Short mmCIF file of C-alpha atoms in Angstrom, two decimals:
data_model
loop_
_atom_site.label_atom_id
_atom_site.label_comp_id
_atom_site.label_asym_id
_atom_site.label_seq_id
_atom_site.Cartn_x
_atom_site.Cartn_y
_atom_site.Cartn_z
CA MET A 79 113.37 113.25 55.68
CA ASN A 80 114.62 115.33 58.57
CA ARG A 81 117.65 117.61 58.27
CA LYS A 82 120.63 117.84 60.57
CA GLU A 83 119.66 121.41 61.50
CA ASP A 84 116.25 120.28 62.78
CA LYS A 85 115.82 120.60 66.52
CA CYS A 86 115.88 117.46 68.64
CA ARG A 87 116.36 116.16 72.14
CA ILE A 88 116.96 112.70 73.60
CA GLU A 89 115.43 110.99 76.62
CA VAL A 90 117.03 107.74 77.76
CA GLN A 91 114.72 105.41 79.67
CA GLY A 92 116.53 103.15 82.16
CA GLU A 93 120.16 102.22 82.63
CA MET A 94 122.46 100.06 80.54
CA THR A 95 123.51 97.10 82.68
CA ALA A 96 126.13 94.51 81.73
CA GLU A 97 123.33 92.00 81.08
CA ARG A 98 121.55 94.38 78.72
CA TYR A 99 124.75 95.35 76.93
CA ALA A 100 125.54 91.68 76.29
CA SER A 101 121.99 91.14 75.05
CA PHE A 102 122.26 94.09 72.66
CA THR A 103 125.62 92.98 71.27
CA MET A 104 124.89 89.25 70.94
CA LEU A 105 121.18 89.29 70.07
CA TYR A 106 120.10 92.66 68.68
CA VAL A 107 123.12 93.68 66.59
CA PRO A 108 123.08 90.60 64.30
CA LEU A 109 119.48 91.47 63.41
CA ILE A 110 119.50 95.28 63.25
CA GLY A 111 122.88 95.71 61.54
CA SER A 112 125.91 97.89 62.23
CA ASP A 113 124.36 101.23 61.19
CA ALA A 114 121.38 100.89 63.55
CA ALA A 115 123.72 99.69 66.30
CA ALA A 116 125.97 102.72 65.81
CA LEU A 117 122.99 105.06 65.95
CA TYR A 118 121.67 103.38 69.12
CA HIS A 119 125.02 103.66 70.91
CA THR A 120 125.27 107.30 69.85
CA LEU A 121 121.78 108.17 71.11
CA VAL A 122 122.38 106.45 74.47
CA SER A 123 125.78 108.08 74.94
CA ILE A 124 124.62 111.60 74.08
CA GLY A 125 121.34 111.22 75.96
CA THR A 126 123.04 110.30 79.24
CA ARG A 127 125.40 113.31 79.22
CA ASN A 128 124.69 116.45 81.20
CA GLN A 129 125.19 118.68 78.16
CA LYS A 130 122.10 118.57 75.97
CA ILE A 131 122.03 118.87 72.18
CA ARG A 132 119.79 121.15 70.12
CA ASN A 133 119.89 119.51 66.69
CA HIS A 134 121.06 116.42 64.75
CA ILE A 135 124.55 117.67 63.89
CA LEU A 136 126.38 115.94 66.76
CA ILE A 137 124.44 112.69 66.23
CA GLN A 138 125.45 112.60 62.56
CA THR A 139 129.05 113.54 63.28
CA ILE A 140 129.60 110.82 65.89
CA SER A 141 127.65 108.03 64.17
CA LYS A 142 129.16 108.92 60.77
CA LEU A 143 125.78 108.24 59.15
CA SER A 144 124.17 110.32 56.45
CA MET A 145 120.79 111.82 57.29
CA GLU A 146 119.16 109.29 54.98
CA ASN A 147 120.89 106.31 56.63
CA MET A 148 120.23 107.81 60.05
CA GLU A 149 116.50 107.89 59.36
CA LYS A 150 116.52 104.32 58.01
CA SER A 151 118.44 103.12 61.05
CA ARG A 152 116.05 104.93 63.36
CA HIS A 153 113.14 103.10 61.76
CA VAL A 154 114.93 99.80 62.40
CA LEU A 155 115.40 100.69 66.06
CA GLU A 156 111.72 101.59 66.27
CA GLN A 157 110.78 98.17 64.92
CA TYR A 158 112.79 96.52 67.70
CA LEU A 159 111.16 98.70 70.38
CA LEU A 160 114.42 100.47 71.16
CA VAL A 161 113.34 103.97 70.09
CA LYS A 162 110.14 106.00 70.02
CA THR A 163 110.00 109.18 67.92
CA PHE A 164 107.79 112.22 68.49
CA TYR A 165 107.54 115.34 66.34
CA ASP A 166 106.30 118.86 67.13
CA ALA A 167 105.42 120.42 63.79
CA ALA A 168 104.93 123.90 65.23
CA LYS A 169 108.47 123.95 66.62
CA ASN A 170 109.97 121.63 63.99
CA SER A 171 111.43 119.63 66.86
CA TYR A 172 112.00 115.89 67.34
CA LEU A 173 111.95 113.96 70.60
CA TYR A 174 113.72 110.59 70.71
CA GLN A 175 112.90 108.27 73.60
CA VAL A 176 115.55 105.55 73.83
CA PHE A 177 114.72 102.32 75.66
CA MET A 178 116.99 99.65 77.09
CA PRO A 179 117.35 96.26 75.36
CA LYS A 180 115.44 93.33 76.77
CA ASP A 181 117.37 90.90 78.92
CA GLY A 182 118.73 87.99 76.90
CA ASN A 183 116.35 85.38 78.26
CA GLU A 184 113.36 87.66 77.67
CA PHE A 185 114.50 88.45 74.11
CA LEU A 186 114.85 84.78 73.17
CA ARG A 187 111.42 84.01 74.64
CA HIS A 188 109.77 86.88 72.74
CA GLU A 189 107.15 85.63 70.29
CA VAL A 190 108.59 87.67 67.39
CA PHE A 191 112.22 88.42 68.24
CA GLY A 192 112.93 84.87 69.38
CA ARG A 193 111.57 83.33 66.17
CA LEU A 194 113.37 85.88 64.01
CA TYR A 195 116.68 85.21 65.78
CA LEU A 196 116.28 81.45 65.34
CA LYS A 197 115.52 81.95 61.63
CA GLU A 198 118.46 84.31 60.99
CA MET A 199 121.13 82.75 63.22
CA GLY A 200 120.25 79.08 63.21
CA LYS A 201 119.54 76.49 65.87
CA ASP A 202 123.11 76.15 67.18
CA VAL A 203 123.58 79.87 67.88
CA TYR A 204 120.12 80.08 69.40
CA GLU A 205 120.85 77.16 71.75
CA PHE A 206 124.22 78.64 72.73
CA ASN A 207 122.68 81.99 73.65
CA LYS A 208 119.82 80.29 75.44
CA LEU A 209 122.38 78.68 77.73
CA SER A 210 124.42 81.89 77.95
CA PHE A 211 121.49 83.98 79.15
CA ALA A 212 119.76 81.29 81.19
CA LYS A 213 119.16 82.20 84.80
CA PRO A 214 121.40 80.17 87.12
CA TYR A 215 119.45 77.50 88.97
CA GLU A 216 120.46 74.89 91.48
CA ASP A 217 118.12 72.30 92.95
CA LYS A 218 118.26 72.73 96.73
CA SER A 219 115.42 70.36 97.58
CA GLU A 220 117.82 67.77 99.02
CA TYR A 221 119.50 70.26 101.34
CA GLN A 222 118.56 70.44 105.01
CA GLU A 223 119.21 73.56 107.03
CA ILE A 224 121.66 72.93 109.84
CA THR A 225 122.13 76.54 110.93
CA ILE A 226 122.40 76.87 114.69
CA PRO A 227 119.52 78.87 116.23
CA PHE A 228 120.05 82.54 116.99
CA VAL A 229 120.94 83.38 120.57
CA ASN A 230 121.46 86.78 122.11
CA VAL A 231 125.21 87.17 121.97
CA LEU A 232 124.97 90.40 123.97
CA LYS A 233 126.35 89.69 127.40
CA GLU A 234 124.65 90.64 130.62
CA ASP A 235 127.28 93.28 131.33
CA TRP A 236 125.69 95.65 128.79
CA GLN A 237 125.50 98.96 130.61
CA ASP A 238 122.84 101.70 130.47
CA VAL A 239 125.46 104.17 129.29
CA GLN A 240 126.31 101.90 126.37
CA GLU A 241 122.62 101.58 125.53
CA GLU A 242 122.26 105.36 125.46
CA ASP A 243 125.29 105.72 123.20
CA PHE A 244 123.92 103.06 120.87
CA ARG A 245 120.56 104.82 120.53
CA LYS A 246 122.31 108.08 119.63
CA LEU A 247 124.64 106.49 117.10
CA LYS A 248 122.21 104.02 115.51
CA PRO A 249 121.52 104.97 111.85
CA GLN A 250 118.09 106.36 111.14
CA GLN A 251 115.68 104.07 109.38
CA ASP A 252 115.41 104.42 105.62
CA LEU A 253 112.27 106.52 105.19
CA LEU A 254 111.67 105.25 101.68
CA HIS A 255 111.45 101.64 102.80
CA HIS A 256 109.88 102.31 106.20
CA ASN A 257 107.26 99.60 106.61
CA ASP A 258 104.68 101.46 108.73
CA ILE A 259 102.62 102.20 105.63
CA PRO A 260 102.95 99.73 102.73
CA LEU A 261 103.27 101.60 99.45
CA SER A 262 101.75 100.53 96.15
CA PHE A 263 103.93 102.72 93.95
CA ASN A 264 106.57 101.75 91.37
CA TYR A 265 109.48 104.14 91.91
CA ASP A 266 111.44 102.72 88.97
CA ARG A 267 108.60 103.48 86.58
CA PHE A 268 108.14 106.91 88.13
CA LEU A 269 111.80 107.92 87.86
CA THR A 270 112.56 106.30 84.51
CA GLY A 271 112.35 108.97 81.85
CA LEU A 272 111.82 111.79 84.36
CA PRO A 273 114.42 114.38 83.29
CA GLN A 274 116.86 115.81 85.82
CA MET A 275 115.85 119.29 84.69
CA VAL A 276 112.29 118.61 85.84
CA PHE A 277 113.04 116.64 89.00
CA PRO A 278 116.73 117.10 89.90
CA SER A 279 118.76 114.71 92.03
CA SER A 280 118.78 117.14 94.95
CA ALA A 281 114.99 116.79 95.20
CA ARG A 282 115.06 112.99 94.94
CA ASN A 283 115.74 112.50 98.63
CA GLU A 284 114.15 109.85 100.83
CA LYS A 285 111.67 112.23 102.44
CA ASN A 286 110.30 113.56 99.15
CA LEU A 287 110.12 110.13 97.54
CA ARG A 288 108.37 108.73 100.60
CA ILE A 289 105.72 111.46 100.52
CA ILE A 290 105.22 110.98 96.78
CA GLY A 291 104.69 107.24 97.31
CA GLU A 292 102.28 107.81 100.21
CA LEU A 293 100.16 110.30 98.25
CA ALA A 294 100.02 107.95 95.26
CA THR A 295 99.03 105.03 97.50
CA ILE A 296 96.31 107.01 99.29
CA HIS A 297 94.75 108.61 96.22
CA GLY A 298 95.35 105.83 93.70
CA ILE A 299 97.47 107.96 91.35
CA ASP A 300 99.59 106.16 88.76
CA GLU A 301 103.27 106.86 88.23
CA ILE A 302 102.85 108.76 84.95
CA THR A 303 100.26 111.13 86.41
CA MET A 304 102.42 111.64 89.49
CA ARG A 305 105.32 112.75 87.25
CA LYS A 306 103.13 115.57 85.94
CA LEU A 307 101.99 116.62 89.42
CA VAL A 308 105.56 116.60 90.76
CA SER A 309 106.84 118.69 87.85
CA GLN A 310 104.07 121.23 88.51
CA SER A 311 105.07 121.41 92.19
CA MET A 312 108.78 122.11 91.68
CA ASN A 313 110.33 125.43 92.61
CA LEU A 314 112.51 126.02 89.55
CA LYS A 315 114.59 128.70 91.28
CA THR A 316 115.63 126.57 94.26
CA ASN A 317 115.13 123.10 92.69
CA ASP A 318 113.07 122.14 95.75
CA LEU A 319 109.84 120.16 95.77
CA ASN A 320 106.97 122.15 97.30
CA ILE A 321 105.28 119.42 99.35
CA GLU A 322 102.20 121.47 100.24
CA GLN A 323 101.73 122.43 96.60
CA LEU A 324 102.03 118.76 95.61
CA LYS A 325 99.38 117.78 98.18
CA LYS A 326 97.01 120.40 96.79
CA LYS A 327 97.63 119.17 93.25
CA VAL A 328 96.99 115.58 94.31
CA ARG A 329 93.76 116.45 96.12
CA SER A 330 92.56 118.41 93.08
CA CYS A 331 93.45 115.62 90.68
CA LYS A 332 90.30 114.01 89.30
CA SER A 333 90.55 110.32 88.60
CA GLU A 334 88.56 108.50 85.95
CA PHE A 335 86.13 106.11 87.59
CA HIS A 336 86.15 102.50 86.51
CA THR A 337 84.84 99.36 88.16
CA GLU A 338 87.63 97.70 90.10
CA ASP A 339 88.11 94.00 89.49
CA ASN A 340 89.77 93.20 92.77
CA ARG A 341 89.22 90.11 94.87
CA ASP A 342 89.85 92.09 98.04
CA PRO A 343 88.36 95.60 97.71
CA TYR A 344 90.04 96.63 100.97
CA ARG A 345 93.39 96.55 99.12
CA LEU A 346 92.37 99.48 96.93
CA PRO A 347 93.75 102.99 97.51
CA PRO A 348 91.48 104.56 100.16
CA VAL A 349 90.34 107.48 97.99
CA ARG A 350 89.54 105.09 95.14
CA PHE A 351 87.73 102.83 97.64
CA LEU A 352 85.52 105.71 98.81
CA GLN A 353 84.86 106.73 95.22
CA ASN A 354 83.61 103.21 94.51
CA LEU A 355 81.23 103.44 97.47
CA GLN A 356 79.98 106.73 96.00
CA HIS A 357 79.22 105.02 92.68
CA GLY A 358 81.99 106.88 90.87
CA VAL A 359 81.31 110.36 92.23
CA GLU A 360 84.56 112.28 92.85
CA VAL A 361 85.65 112.35 96.50
CA SER A 362 85.51 115.81 98.06
CA ARG A 363 88.71 117.62 99.02
CA SER A 364 87.75 117.60 102.71
CA ASP A 365 87.26 113.83 102.67
CA LYS A 366 90.59 113.38 100.86
CA TYR A 367 92.30 115.51 103.49
CA LEU A 368 90.73 113.44 106.28
CA ILE A 369 91.83 110.18 104.66
CA GLU A 370 95.39 111.52 104.36
CA ALA A 371 95.35 112.34 108.08
CA LEU A 372 94.26 108.81 108.98
CA ILE A 373 97.34 107.43 107.25
CA SER A 374 99.96 110.11 107.92
CA ASP A 375 98.90 111.17 111.44
CA PHE A 376 97.20 108.06 112.84
CA LYS A 377 99.64 105.74 111.01
CA MET A 378 96.81 103.47 109.91
CA LYS A 379 97.30 100.96 107.11
CA PRO A 380 95.33 101.75 103.92
CA GLU A 381 93.36 98.50 104.19
CA VAL A 382 92.31 99.41 107.75
CA VAL A 383 91.30 102.89 106.59
CA ASN A 384 89.06 101.31 103.96
CA VAL A 385 87.25 99.21 106.56
CA LEU A 386 86.86 102.32 108.72
CA ILE A 387 85.39 104.28 105.78
CA GLU A 388 82.85 101.53 105.10
CA TYR A 389 81.97 101.22 108.80
CA VAL A 390 81.43 104.96 109.34
CA LEU A 391 79.26 105.35 106.24
CA LYS A 392 77.01 102.50 107.37
CA THR A 393 76.87 103.73 110.96
CA LYS A 394 76.27 107.41 110.16
CA ASN A 395 73.76 107.07 107.32
CA GLN A 396 76.35 107.60 104.55
CA GLN A 397 77.91 110.62 106.28
CA PHE A 398 81.64 110.93 106.96
CA PRO A 399 81.89 113.26 109.99
CA LYS A 400 85.44 114.20 110.94
CA ALA A 401 84.97 114.02 114.73
CA TYR A 402 83.43 110.56 114.63
CA VAL A 403 86.02 109.27 112.14
CA GLU A 404 88.89 110.43 114.37
CA LYS A 405 87.20 108.93 117.44
CA VAL A 406 86.95 105.51 115.81
CA ALA A 407 90.49 105.82 114.43
CA SER A 408 91.90 106.62 117.88
CA THR A 409 90.17 103.58 119.34
CA TRP A 410 91.47 101.27 116.65
CA VAL A 411 95.00 102.61 117.01
CA ARG A 412 94.93 101.90 120.76
CA LEU A 413 93.62 98.41 120.01
CA GLU A 414 96.56 97.92 117.59
CA ILE A 415 94.29 97.09 114.67
CA ASP A 416 96.67 96.89 111.70
CA THR A 417 94.89 94.61 109.22
CA SER A 418 91.49 94.60 107.56
CA GLU A 419 90.75 91.25 109.19
CA LYS A 420 91.29 92.68 112.68
CA ALA A 421 89.15 95.71 111.84
CA LEU A 422 86.28 93.56 110.59
CA ALA A 423 86.56 91.36 113.69
CA GLN A 424 86.38 94.46 115.91
CA ILE A 425 83.21 95.63 114.15
CA GLN A 426 81.65 92.17 114.48
CA GLY A 427 82.56 92.05 118.17
CA GLU A 428 80.95 95.44 118.82
CA ALA A 429 77.77 94.37 117.03
CA GLU A 430 77.51 91.18 119.11
CA GLU A 431 78.11 93.11 122.32
CA LYS A 432 75.34 95.61 121.52
CA SER A 433 73.00 92.77 120.66
CA SER A 434 73.60 91.06 124.00
CA ARG A 435 72.88 94.29 125.91
CA ARG A 436 69.37 94.65 124.50
CA LYS A 437 66.63 93.64 127.02
CA PRO A 438 64.36 90.92 125.72
CA ALA A 439 60.76 92.01 125.17
CA GLN A 440 58.44 91.07 128.05
CA LYS A 441 55.95 88.41 127.14
CA LYS A 442 52.42 88.97 128.50
CA GLU A 443 50.34 85.91 129.12
CA LEU A 444 47.03 85.85 127.32
CA PRO A 445 43.84 85.18 129.36
CA SER A 446 42.68 81.62 129.63
CA TRP A 447 39.52 82.32 127.68
CA TYR A 448 41.64 83.18 124.61
CA HIS A 449 43.00 79.66 124.52
CA ASN A 450 39.51 78.11 125.19
CA GLN A 451 37.52 79.90 122.52
CA GLU A 452 36.45 76.64 120.98
CA GLU A 453 34.73 75.71 124.24
CA ILE A 454 32.53 78.86 124.24
CA LYS A 455 29.25 78.07 122.52
CA VAL A 456 26.74 80.62 121.26
CA ASP A 457 23.14 79.38 121.50
CA VAL A 458 21.48 80.41 118.25
CA GLU A 459 19.47 77.30 117.58
CA ASP A 460 16.13 78.60 119.22
CA PHE A 461 16.31 82.04 117.68
CA ASP A 462 12.90 83.06 116.02
CA GLU A 463 13.27 85.88 113.53
CA ASP A 464 9.46 86.49 113.08
CA GLU A 465 8.97 86.84 116.80
CA LEU A 466 11.76 89.42 116.95
CA LEU A 467 10.12 91.50 114.19
CA GLN A 468 6.73 91.52 115.99
CA LYS A 469 8.35 92.77 119.18
CA MET A 470 10.11 95.59 117.32
CA LYS A 471 6.76 96.72 115.74
CA LYS A 472 5.09 96.88 119.15
CA LEU A 473 7.94 99.04 120.45
CA ARG A 474 7.42 101.47 117.57
CA GLY A 475 3.61 101.51 118.24
CA GLU A 476 2.63 99.90 115.02
#
């Protein structure tokens, strides 16, 4: 049993919404009991404050639980997937990760929790809560849209001066949700559980988050690994994210190769796509840098980059020369190729054009005797072998 003087810290994963609070009160509490509920509320409240604790004293004081009851209640919370506990024996320190309750509908549909709630609370209470947490739904199949079509309400008297003012005053586009490069990165998973001390709010600006998402999308790095790389790239004195340091960390990050079960391989992260073509061999830093440039500088979509990678390797005998890659990329950008389908069509079109340019081989007509060989007869019927031998003996003087 742990003691109140033992070191500990709390990490709260997610945010407590009104829906989750109602789920905890109406669904969890009747099953976990008041002591476990008090401990959970205490952990969430302390864990979301700026001032951090060093031991269990404050937890015990606020929850009014003995250390024995606190440990029992913690085990209950662990059974309901609300808390994970970690222990560092060398430092005699505990880490409590506190998770948000499931939404009500999800809790009632859970294979274990739903059955347990029905058993403990009865059918009537279960049915009531099922209706309480049901997602609102209205059948709109009988509705017909009667919205008038959009027309340009801007009158013809719009002046050039007004246009110039509008361009200056128009808000800048949200970099995080800029749709030039589609990102395959879960920001919620990345930020959930990432302490402010490691990645402070001042560094969580749109520019930094956008770059983090782009690097993860290009190199195929998951959110948990990216947390580690970001924490290693922080300037602790200024609380700034060193972008160049992060890029170096990402390029140096070795990914475990595994066969991708993907219906469309062109949807893979470009670095992972190239690694697949190399039969699992790690992509070189120079190739990673070139792939980054195709997306960040040439503004190419990842799926288009993958087609380009495949095309260049086939064309250049499995080489990936920078000059040729950039030449092809420039051409495709000018042709506004922004999907893998367009890129494949461009390659097919080039192949057909080259094929049509080739001169057909000249056909030489064979001599007429070649076709009439059956008509040529060799007269061998009157050939006398004994006579030939006698003539040969006379020539030799025999």
